[in-house]
Amino acid sequence: MMIPDTFLTVHEELLLFLGSILLGIALELVFDAFRAFRIIIPHKAAANAIEDIIFILIWSGSIICFTSVFAKGVFRMFYIIGTILGFVLCRVTIGNALVRILSLVSNFLLRIVKWIFSPVVKLCIWIHEKFARKFVNNAKIHSRIKNICSFPLIAVRKMLYNIFNSNRKKGEKEHGGKEDN
């Protein structure tokens, strides 16, 4: 009897199921990184939706890579069930604690970066204040000069764009007289 190349034994399927659970745990860690990023830098719902779409693309790409590398390219539904199970197990056990730890570490790193760059920020603020006063004063002077020098434009009621007057009769000259033949 010939066994096809895509045939998987029960032992191989069990190993693939356990591998998909591990893949789900890894995906939960990636999702925790997204959650920590949302906590550190709060943003609007549209950005959250884009992040969720990126995570779904990562999840589907990892399932495709998992099936092509470990399962001989054969897709089974229990891969998805295993990834969801691993995701939920990791989320229930260490997910929330991991997000808290990631947010604390990142807030600490953010404070260090702010402390390092605070002299540069102070310098930029000083330069901005120095030049802002000068430019605001120039703008005020410019607006005063503009108000003093402004005069209303003359309204032209009728304007000709060509040489011939449109109200003129055929036989008239340009300046109102009859043409001489």
Coordinates of C-alpha atoms in Angstrom, one line a residue:
M1 CA 0.0 0.0 0.0
M2 CA 1.3 3.4 -1.0
I3 CA 1.0 6.3 1.5
P4 CA 0.6 9.8 0.0
D5 CA 3.1 12.4 0.9
T6 CA 0.4 14.7 2.5
F7 CA -0.7 12.0 4.9
L8 CA -0.1 12.9 8.5
T9 CA -0.1 10.3 11.3
V10 CA -1.9 10.9 14.6
H11 CA 1.4 11.5 16.3
E12 CA 2.4 14.2 13.7
E13 CA -1.1 15.8 14.0
L14 CA -0.7 15.9 17.8
L15 CA 2.7 17.6 17.4
L16 CA 1.3 20.1 15.0
F17 CA -1.6 20.9 17.4
L18 CA 0.9 21.5 20.2
G19 CA 3.0 23.6 17.8
S20 CA 0.0 25.6 16.9
I21 CA -0.7 26.2 20.6
L22 CA 2.9 27.5 20.9
L23 CA 2.3 29.7 17.9
G24 CA -0.8 31.1 19.6
I25 CA 1.3 31.9 22.7
A26 CA 3.8 33.7 20.5
L27 CA 1.0 35.6 18.8
E28 CA -0.4 36.6 22.2
L29 CA 3.0 38.1 23.1
V30 CA 3.0 40.1 19.8
F31 CA -0.5 41.3 20.7
D32 CA 0.7 42.3 24.2
A33 CA 3.3 44.4 22.5
F34 CA 0.5 46.1 20.5
R35 CA -1.5 46.6 23.7
A36 CA 1.5 48.1 25.6
F37 CA 2.1 50.5 22.6
R38 CA -1.6 51.6 23.0
I39 CA -1.1 52.2 26.7
I40 CA 2.1 54.1 26.2
I41 CA 1.0 56.2 23.3
P42 CA -2.8 56.7 23.4
H43 CA -4.3 57.2 20.0
K44 CA -7.7 57.3 18.3
A45 CA -9.9 54.4 17.2
A46 CA -8.8 54.6 13.6
A47 CA -5.2 53.9 14.6
N48 CA -6.4 51.1 16.8
A49 CA -8.3 49.6 13.9
I50 CA -5.2 49.8 11.7
E51 CA -3.1 48.1 14.4
D52 CA -5.8 45.3 14.7
I53 CA -5.7 44.8 10.9
I54 CA -1.9 44.6 11.1
F55 CA -2.2 42.0 13.8
I56 CA -4.7 39.9 11.8
L57 CA -2.3 40.0 8.8
I58 CA 0.5 38.8 11.1
W59 CA -1.7 36.1 12.5
S60 CA -2.8 34.9 9.0
G61 CA 0.8 35.1 7.7
S62 CA 2.1 33.0 10.6
I63 CA -0.6 30.4 10.0
I64 CA 0.4 30.2 6.3
C65 CA 4.1 29.9 7.3
F66 CA 3.3 27.3 9.9
T67 CA 1.4 25.1 7.4
S68 CA 4.0 25.4 4.7
V69 CA 7.0 24.8 6.9
F70 CA 5.8 22.2 9.5
A71 CA 2.7 20.6 8.0
K72 CA 3.9 19.9 4.4
G73 CA 1.6 22.6 3.1
V74 CA -1.5 20.8 4.3
F75 CA -4.0 23.2 6.1
R76 CA -6.1 21.8 8.9
M77 CA -8.7 23.5 10.9
F78 CA -7.1 22.5 14.2
Y79 CA -4.2 24.8 13.5
I80 CA -6.5 27.8 13.9
I81 CA -8.1 26.2 17.0
G82 CA -4.7 25.6 18.5
T83 CA -3.5 29.1 17.9
I84 CA -6.7 30.5 19.5
L85 CA -6.3 28.1 22.4
G86 CA -2.7 29.2 22.9
F87 CA -3.6 32.8 22.6
V88 CA -6.4 32.5 25.3
L89 CA -4.2 30.5 27.6
C90 CA -1.4 33.0 27.5
R91 CA -3.8 35.9 27.8
V92 CA -5.4 34.4 30.9
T93 CA -2.2 33.4 32.6
I94 CA 0.5 36.0 32.0
G95 CA -1.0 38.4 29.4
N96 CA -2.2 41.2 31.7
A97 CA 0.9 41.0 33.9
L98 CA 3.1 41.1 30.9
V99 CA 1.4 44.2 29.6
R100 CA 1.8 46.0 32.9
I101 CA 5.5 45.1 33.0
L102 CA 6.0 46.2 29.4
S103 CA 4.2 49.5 30.1
L104 CA 6.2 50.2 33.2
V105 CA 9.5 49.4 31.5
S106 CA 8.6 51.5 28.5
N107 CA 7.5 54.4 30.7
F108 CA 10.8 54.2 32.5
L109 CA 12.7 54.2 29.2
L110 CA 10.5 57.1 28.0
R111 CA 11.4 59.1 31.1
I112 CA 15.1 58.5 30.6
V113 CA 14.9 59.6 26.9
K114 CA 13.0 62.8 28.0
W115 CA 15.7 63.5 30.7
I116 CA 18.4 63.0 28.1
F117 CA 16.8 65.3 25.5
S118 CA 15.4 67.9 28.0
P119 CA 18.3 70.3 27.4
V120 CA 17.7 70.1 23.6
V121 CA 14.0 70.7 24.1
K122 CA 14.6 73.7 26.4
L123 CA 17.0 75.2 23.8
C124 CA 14.4 74.8 21.1
I125 CA 11.7 76.4 23.3
W126 CA 14.0 79.3 24.0
I127 CA 14.8 79.8 20.4
H128 CA 11.1 79.6 19.5
E129 CA 10.2 82.2 22.1
K130 CA 13.0 84.5 21.0
F131 CA 12.1 84.4 17.3
A132 CA 8.3 84.2 17.8
R133 CA 8.3 87.6 19.5
K134 CA 10.3 89.1 16.6
F135 CA 8.1 87.5 13.9
V136 CA 4.9 88.5 15.7
N137 CA 6.0 92.1 16.0
N138 CA 7.0 92.1 12.4
A139 CA 3.6 90.7 11.5
K140 CA 1.8 93.4 13.5
I141 CA 3.9 96.1 11.9
H142 CA 3.2 94.6 8.4
S143 CA -0.6 94.5 9.1
R144 CA -0.6 98.2 10.3
I145 CA 1.3 99.2 7.1
K146 CA -1.1 97.1 5.0
N147 CA -4.1 98.8 6.6
I148 CA -2.6 102.3 6.1
C149 CA -1.6 101.7 2.5
S150 CA -4.7 99.9 1.4
F151 CA -7.1 101.6 -0.9
P152 CA -10.2 100.2 -2.6
L153 CA -9.7 99.1 -6.2
I154 CA -11.8 100.8 -8.9
A155 CA -14.7 98.7 -9.9
V156 CA -14.8 98.3 -13.7
R157 CA -18.4 97.6 -14.7
K158 CA -17.8 96.7 -18.3
M159 CA -14.6 95.3 -19.7
L160 CA -13.8 94.6 -23.3
Y161 CA -11.6 91.7 -24.1
N162 CA -11.4 92.1 -27.8
I163 CA -11.0 95.0 -30.2
F164 CA -14.6 95.1 -31.4
N165 CA -17.5 96.3 -29.2
S166 CA -20.2 93.6 -28.9
N167 CA -23.0 96.2 -29.0
R168 CA -21.8 97.9 -32.2
K169 CA -23.5 97.4 -35.5
K170 CA -21.7 95.9 -38.4
G171 CA -21.1 99.1 -40.3
E172 CA -19.8 101.2 -37.4
K173 CA -16.2 102.1 -36.8
E174 CA -14.5 101.4 -33.6
H175 CA -15.1 104.9 -32.1
G176 CA -18.8 105.2 -33.0
G177 CA -18.8 106.7 -36.5
K178 CA -19.9 105.1 -39.8
E179 CA -17.3 103.4 -41.9
D180 CA -16.4 105.1 -45.2
N181 CA -16.2 102.8 -48.2

